[in-house]
mmCIF file of C-alpha atoms and ligand atoms in Angstrom:
data_model
loop_
_atom_site.group_PDB
_atom_site.id
_atom_site.type_symbol
_atom_site.label_atom_id
_atom_site.label_comp_id
_atom_site.label_asym_id
_atom_site.label_seq_id
_atom_site.Cartn_x
_atom_site.Cartn_y
_atom_site.Cartn_z
ATOM 1 C CA MET P 1 -18.087 -2.590 -4.648
ATOM 2 C CA SER P 2 -14.751 -3.413 -3.415
ATOM 3 C CA GLU P 3 -14.920 -0.954 -0.390
ATOM 4 C CA ARG P 4 -17.497 -0.970 2.424
ATOM 5 C CA THR P 5 -17.578 3.962 2.975
ATOM 6 C CA THR P 6 -21.061 3.821 4.902
ATOM 7 C CA GLY P 7 -21.715 4.720 8.579
ATOM 8 C CA ALA P 8 -18.583 4.847 10.281
ATOM 9 C CA ARG P 9 -16.404 4.080 7.696
ATOM 10 C CA ALA P 10 -17.455 7.196 5.437
ATOM 11 C CA ALA P 11 -15.293 9.218 8.132
ATOM 12 C CA LEU P 12 -12.222 7.394 6.793
ATOM 13 C CA SER P 13 -12.718 9.256 3.494
ATOM 14 C CA MET P 14 -11.470 12.616 5.400
ATOM 15 C CA ALA P 15 -7.179 12.112 5.153
ATOM 16 C CA GLY P 16 -7.735 13.625 8.826
ATOM 17 C CA VAL P 17 -9.544 11.030 10.314
ATOM 18 C CA TYR P 18 -7.751 8.718 8.480
ATOM 19 C CA GLN P 19 -4.221 9.276 9.349
ATOM 20 C CA ARG P 20 -5.316 9.520 13.325
ATOM 21 C CA LEU P 21 -6.128 6.199 13.260
ATOM 22 C CA GLN P 22 -3.141 5.180 11.507
ATOM 23 C CA ASP P 23 -1.473 6.533 13.952
ATOM 24 C CA VAL P 24 -2.950 5.523 16.985
ATOM 25 C CA LEU P 25 -3.588 1.124 15.699
ATOM 26 C CA GLY P 26 0.741 2.053 15.195
ATOM 27 C CA SER P 27 0.678 1.694 10.953
ATOM 28 C CA ARG P 28 3.948 4.365 11.216
ATOM 29 C CA ARG P 29 5.664 2.838 13.135
ATOM 30 C CA PHE P 30 5.192 -0.416 11.105
ATOM 31 C CA GLN P 31 5.419 1.346 7.353
ATOM 32 C CA ARG P 32 8.973 2.950 8.695
ATOM 33 C CA ARG P 33 9.534 -0.812 9.333
ATOM 34 C CA LEU P 34 8.404 -1.621 5.708
ATOM 35 C CA ILE P 35 10.181 0.766 3.879
ATOM 36 C CA ARG P 36 13.910 0.012 5.801
ATOM 37 C CA GLU P 37 13.780 -3.623 5.981
ATOM 38 C CA HIS P 38 11.348 -4.738 2.478
ATOM 39 C CA VAL P 39 11.539 -1.176 0.693
ATOM 40 C CA ALA P 40 15.074 -0.342 1.057
ATOM 41 C CA PRO P 41 14.582 2.379 -1.366
ATOM 42 C CA VAL P 42 18.686 3.115 -2.212
ATOM 43 C CA ALA P 43 19.597 6.864 -3.063
ATOM 44 C CA GLY P 44 19.489 8.648 -6.093
ATOM 45 C CA THR P 45 16.911 6.013 -7.007
ATOM 46 C CA ARG P 46 13.097 7.599 -7.876
ATOM 47 C CA MET P 47 10.365 5.493 -6.244
ATOM 48 C CA LEU P 48 6.672 5.166 -7.349
ATOM 49 C CA ASP P 49 3.839 4.469 -4.989
ATOM 50 C CA LEU P 50 0.605 2.842 -5.713
ATOM 51 C CA GLY P 51 -3.110 4.200 -3.993
ATOM 52 C CA CYS P 52 -0.282 6.266 -1.883
ATOM 53 C CA GLY P 53 -3.444 7.636 0.296
ATOM 54 C CA THR P 54 -2.545 10.824 2.179
ATOM 55 C CA GLY P 55 0.663 10.385 1.035
ATOM 56 C CA ALA P 56 1.750 8.829 4.406
ATOM 57 C CA LEU P 57 4.747 6.481 3.851
ATOM 58 C CA ILE P 58 6.861 9.488 2.574
ATOM 59 C CA GLU P 59 8.367 10.178 6.341
ATOM 60 C CA HIS P 60 9.880 7.374 6.219
ATOM 61 C CA VAL P 61 11.468 7.892 2.424
ATOM 62 C CA PRO P 62 14.666 8.933 2.165
ATOM 63 C CA ARG P 63 14.875 12.771 1.295
ATOM 64 C CA ASP P 64 17.257 12.157 -1.494
ATOM 65 C CA VAL P 65 14.944 9.524 -3.091
ATOM 66 C CA ALA P 66 12.665 11.012 -5.672
ATOM 67 C CA TYR P 67 9.262 9.643 -4.288
ATOM 68 C CA HIS P 68 6.176 9.872 -6.301
ATOM 69 C CA GLY P 69 2.465 8.814 -5.795
ATOM 70 C CA PHE P 70 -1.331 8.506 -6.539
ATOM 71 C CA ASP P 71 -4.513 7.651 -5.889
ATOM 72 C CA PRO P 72 -8.235 7.881 -6.788
ATOM 73 C CA SER P 73 -9.318 9.676 -3.844
ATOM 74 C CA GLU P 74 -9.373 13.476 -4.221
ATOM 75 C CA ARG P 75 -9.002 14.087 -0.553
ATOM 76 C CA TYR P 76 -6.554 12.335 -0.163
ATOM 77 C CA ILE P 77 -4.824 13.879 -2.665
ATOM 78 C CA ALA P 78 -5.082 17.504 -1.600
ATOM 79 C CA ALA P 79 -3.701 15.974 2.217
ATOM 80 C CA ALA P 80 -1.355 14.557 0.384
ATOM 81 C CA ARG P 81 -0.007 17.988 -1.585
ATOM 82 C CA GLN P 82 -0.808 19.987 1.163
ATOM 83 C CA ARG P 83 1.420 17.931 4.029
ATOM 84 C CA TRP P 84 4.047 16.787 1.928
ATOM 85 C CA GLY P 85 3.972 18.905 -1.654
ATOM 86 C CA ASP P 86 7.241 19.634 -1.025
ATOM 87 C CA ARG P 87 9.073 16.531 -0.468
ATOM 88 C CA GLY P 88 7.109 14.455 -3.125
ATOM 89 C CA THR P 89 5.113 14.744 -6.720
ATOM 90 C CA PHE P 90 1.133 13.610 -6.141
ATOM 91 C CA TRP P 91 -1.622 12.957 -9.034
ATOM 92 C CA CYS P 92 -4.889 11.609 -8.835
ATOM 93 C CA ALA P 93 -5.688 8.764 -10.390
ATOM 94 C CA GLY P 94 -6.408 4.773 -10.109
ATOM 95 C CA VAL P 95 -4.208 1.599 -11.691
ATOM 96 C CA GLY P 96 -6.843 1.619 -14.042
ATOM 97 C CA ASP P 97 -4.808 4.684 -15.528
ATOM 98 C CA PRO P 98 -2.072 5.313 -17.683
ATOM 99 C CA LEU P 99 0.781 6.771 -16.317
ATOM 100 C CA PRO P 100 1.576 10.391 -16.946
ATOM 101 C CA HIS P 101 3.451 10.969 -20.145
ATOM 102 C CA GLY P 102 6.621 11.287 -19.628
ATOM 103 C CA ALA P 103 6.543 9.525 -15.774
ATOM 104 C CA GLY P 104 9.796 7.655 -16.825
ATOM 105 C CA THR P 105 10.784 4.957 -14.885
ATOM 106 C CA PHE P 106 11.175 3.747 -10.890
ATOM 107 C CA ALA P 107 13.728 1.353 -9.391
ATOM 108 C CA ARG P 108 11.063 0.514 -6.460
ATOM 109 C CA ALA P 109 7.743 0.794 -5.713
ATOM 110 C CA THR P 110 4.946 0.141 -3.285
ATOM 111 C CA ALA P 111 1.331 -0.252 -3.082
ATOM 112 C CA ILE P 112 0.824 -0.359 1.309
ATOM 113 C CA GLY P 113 -2.547 -1.770 2.058
ATOM 114 C CA VAL P 114 -4.363 -1.425 -1.314
ATOM 115 C CA LEU P 115 -4.336 -4.612 -2.335
ATOM 116 C CA HIS P 116 -6.979 -5.617 -0.554
ATOM 117 C CA HIS P 117 -9.641 -2.904 -1.626
ATOM 118 C CA LEU P 118 -9.051 -4.237 -5.154
ATOM 119 C CA ASP P 119 -11.181 -6.853 -6.617
ATOM 120 C CA ASP P 120 -8.539 -9.293 -8.766
ATOM 121 C CA ALA P 121 -9.011 -7.781 -12.505
ATOM 122 C CA THR P 122 -8.300 -4.200 -10.627
ATOM 123 C CA ALA P 123 -5.556 -6.151 -8.490
ATOM 124 C CA ALA P 124 -3.593 -7.016 -12.163
ATOM 125 C CA GLN P 125 -3.875 -4.155 -13.169
ATOM 126 C CA LEU P 126 -2.033 -2.850 -10.218
ATOM 127 C CA ALA P 127 0.677 -5.911 -11.179
ATOM 128 C CA ALA P 128 0.537 -4.471 -14.311
ATOM 129 C CA ARG P 129 1.322 -1.066 -14.297
ATOM 130 C CA ALA P 130 3.643 -1.562 -11.746
ATOM 131 C CA ALA P 131 6.043 -4.246 -13.571
ATOM 132 C CA GLU P 132 5.739 -1.616 -16.545
ATOM 133 C CA ALA P 133 6.265 1.337 -14.432
ATOM 134 C CA LEU P 134 9.863 -0.339 -13.320
ATOM 135 C CA THR P 135 13.439 -0.995 -13.690
ATOM 136 C CA ALA P 136 14.407 -4.454 -14.884
ATOM 137 C CA ASP P 137 16.033 -4.847 -11.160
ATOM 138 C CA GLY P 138 13.534 -3.154 -9.625
ATOM 139 C CA ALA P 139 10.889 -4.314 -7.104
ATOM 140 C CA LEU P 140 7.249 -4.035 -6.176
ATOM 141 C CA VAL P 141 6.363 -4.298 -2.224
ATOM 142 C CA THR P 142 3.052 -5.036 -1.071
ATOM 143 C CA TYR P 143 1.658 -5.265 2.533
ATOM 144 C CA ASP P 144 -1.828 -6.535 2.912
ATOM 145 C CA PRO P 145 -4.406 -7.306 5.859
ATOM 146 C CA ALA P 146 -4.328 -11.518 5.620
ATOM 147 C CA ILE P 147 -6.144 -14.490 7.029
ATOM 148 C CA THR P 148 -2.756 -17.082 8.087
ATOM 149 C CA PRO P 149 -2.405 -19.876 10.163
ATOM 150 C CA ALA P 150 -1.850 -17.349 12.889
ATOM 151 C CA THR P 151 -5.235 -15.206 12.818
ATOM 152 C CA SER P 152 -7.173 -15.404 15.700
ATOM 153 C CA ARG P 153 -10.574 -15.212 16.347
ATOM 154 C CA LEU P 154 -10.769 -11.809 16.935
ATOM 155 C CA ALA P 155 -7.729 -10.622 14.841
ATOM 156 C CA ARG P 156 -10.176 -12.366 12.175
ATOM 157 C CA PHE P 157 -13.014 -10.229 13.318
ATOM 158 C CA VAL P 158 -11.047 -6.647 13.176
ATOM 159 C CA ILE P 159 -10.021 -6.856 9.507
ATOM 160 C CA GLU P 160 -13.496 -8.362 8.003
ATOM 161 C CA ARG P 161 -14.607 -5.074 9.577
ATOM 162 C CA ASP P 162 -11.786 -3.393 7.306
ATOM 163 C CA ARG P 163 -13.086 -1.266 4.517
ATOM 164 C CA GLY P 164 -11.243 -3.965 1.534
ATOM 165 C CA MET P 165 -13.614 -5.698 1.176
ATOM 166 C CA HIS P 166 -10.915 -8.019 -0.446
ATOM 167 C CA VAL P 167 -9.032 -9.902 2.349
ATOM 168 C CA ARG P 168 -6.898 -12.924 1.404
ATOM 169 C CA ARG P 169 -4.689 -15.513 2.171
ATOM 170 C CA PRO P 170 -0.967 -14.412 1.631
ATOM 171 C CA ASP P 171 -0.644 -17.394 -1.673
ATOM 172 C CA ASP P 172 -3.596 -15.652 -3.241
ATOM 173 C CA TYR P 173 -2.088 -12.158 -3.269
ATOM 174 C CA ALA P 174 0.987 -13.968 -4.644
ATOM 175 C CA ALA P 175 -1.190 -15.040 -7.094
ATOM 176 C CA LEU P 176 -2.152 -11.810 -8.498
ATOM 177 C CA LEU P 177 1.674 -10.389 -9.042
ATOM 178 C CA ALA P 178 2.984 -13.795 -10.417
ATOM 179 C CA PRO P 179 1.568 -13.599 -13.860
ATOM 180 C CA ARG P 180 3.341 -10.212 -14.296
ATOM 181 C CA PHE P 181 6.275 -10.770 -12.087
ATOM 182 C CA ALA P 182 8.996 -13.992 -12.007
ATOM 183 C CA GLU P 183 9.624 -13.875 -8.510
ATOM 184 C CA VAL P 184 7.163 -13.104 -5.756
ATOM 185 C CA THR P 185 8.099 -13.538 -2.124
ATOM 186 C CA VAL P 186 6.156 -13.687 0.908
ATOM 187 C CA VAL P 187 6.458 -13.001 4.340
ATOM 188 C CA ALA P 188 3.341 -13.049 6.981
ATOM 189 C CA VAL P 189 3.500 -10.843 9.505
ATOM 190 C CA ALA P 190 1.870 -10.537 13.709
ATOM 191 C CA GLY P 191 1.372 -8.465 15.930
ATOM 192 C CA HIS P 192 2.870 -5.069 14.265
ATOM 193 C CA LEU P 193 0.260 -3.715 15.486
ATOM 194 C CA ARG P 194 -1.784 -2.662 18.021
ATOM 195 C CA ILE P 195 -4.907 -4.507 17.684
ATOM 196 C CA PRO P 196 -4.515 -8.588 16.905
ATOM 197 C CA TYR P 197 -4.242 -8.274 13.047
ATOM 198 C CA THR P 198 -2.110 -10.405 10.848
ATOM 199 C CA GLY P 199 -0.679 -9.505 7.533
ATOM 200 C CA CYS P 200 1.605 -9.667 5.147
ATOM 201 C CA ILE P 201 4.668 -8.607 2.931
ATOM 202 C CA ILE P 202 5.542 -9.319 -0.646
ATOM 203 C CA THR P 203 8.193 -8.649 -2.356
ATOM 204 C CA ALA P 204 7.982 -8.987 -6.556
ATOM 205 C CA ARG P 205 10.722 -9.137 -8.117
ATOM 206 C CA ARG P 206 11.870 -9.301 -12.397
ATOM 207 C CA PRO P 207 8.733 -8.074 -13.838
ATOM 208 C CA ARG P 208 7.848 -8.955 -17.168
HETATM 209 C C1 SAM U 301 -5.759 1.688 3.337
HETATM 210 S S1 SAM U 301 -5.628 2.623 1.816
HETATM 211 C C2 SAM U 301 -4.019 2.999 2.108
HETATM 212 C C3 SAM U 301 -3.017 3.910 1.900
HETATM 213 C C4 SAM U 301 -1.999 4.481 1.910
HETATM 214 N N1 SAM U 301 -0.916 3.525 1.179
HETATM 215 C C5 SAM U 301 -1.445 4.247 3.095
HETATM 216 O O1 SAM U 301 -1.212 3.150 3.939
HETATM 217 O O2 SAM U 301 -1.944 5.228 4.346
HETATM 218 C C6 SAM U 301 -6.128 2.132 0.756
HETATM 219 C C7 SAM U 301 -5.821 3.106 -0.691
HETATM 220 O O3 SAM U 301 -6.503 2.333 -2.292
HETATM 221 C C8 SAM U 301 -6.659 3.586 -2.871
HETATM 222 N N2 SAM U 301 -7.170 2.475 -3.724
HETATM 223 C C9 SAM U 301 -8.544 2.109 -3.484
HETATM 224 N N3 SAM U 301 -9.016 1.855 -4.896
HETATM 225 C C10 SAM U 301 -7.535 2.314 -5.983
HETATM 226 C C11 SAM U 301 -7.433 2.020 -7.581
HETATM 227 N N4 SAM U 301 -8.333 1.260 -7.997
HETATM 228 N N5 SAM U 301 -5.886 2.703 -7.430
HETATM 229 C C12 SAM U 301 -4.867 3.384 -7.026
HETATM 230 N N6 SAM U 301 -5.564 3.025 -5.580
HETATM 231 C C13 SAM U 301 -6.854 2.970 -4.936
HETATM 232 C C14 SAM U 301 -7.995 3.729 -2.023
HETATM 233 O O4 SAM U 301 -8.108 5.227 -2.284
HETATM 234 C C15 SAM U 301 -7.053 4.038 -0.370
HETATM 235 O O5 SAM U 301 -5.921 6.060 -0.557
#
């Protein structure tokens, strides 16, 4: 099992509930920063969002960047198409599925809050899918909750209750991407949400 989906967490499979929670936690502000400072998509290029959820990231993506996102949740993809269908292309799939025929290549790939939902084997599929989808000078940017030296007891308590059952240390996330990328850079973050929380941003370049 990779996700906790019982009790109150079951409500998070409803796109509206999930999105509202993200807003309250401050994820929207953080996603804006992620796009601006780390993803930095270039005008006229294409980006691929793996595990795009309800497609909320697109709000921060410049309009002259062609956004493509996929996620295995039919509910999330339906919500993404309804809210953002005029801004991007969405399809229902997991990282184990091949990209649609003719999907082309991408200058940027993102997987925001996804790796901690995946076991090591599925995370390896994500790395492979991103590497094969990217151009030679492209980059994958991931963000996930992480246990770091800055993780307080309260932050650990919050993180351990996440739906994702594979929260890791930053270096352990990086090790999942390293077989498919020659250059992997890790940045630990804290104080980025309105709750006690620690995480890490990884940028993976030079796909192989
Ligand atoms: C915490 S949500 C993040 C959603 C979105 N990236 C965001 O930032 O709002 C984790 C997402 O990972 C997706 N996911 C879980 N298993 C997956 C898989 N095997 N392949 C792709 N996405 C997956 C879930 O459906 C969910 O939308």
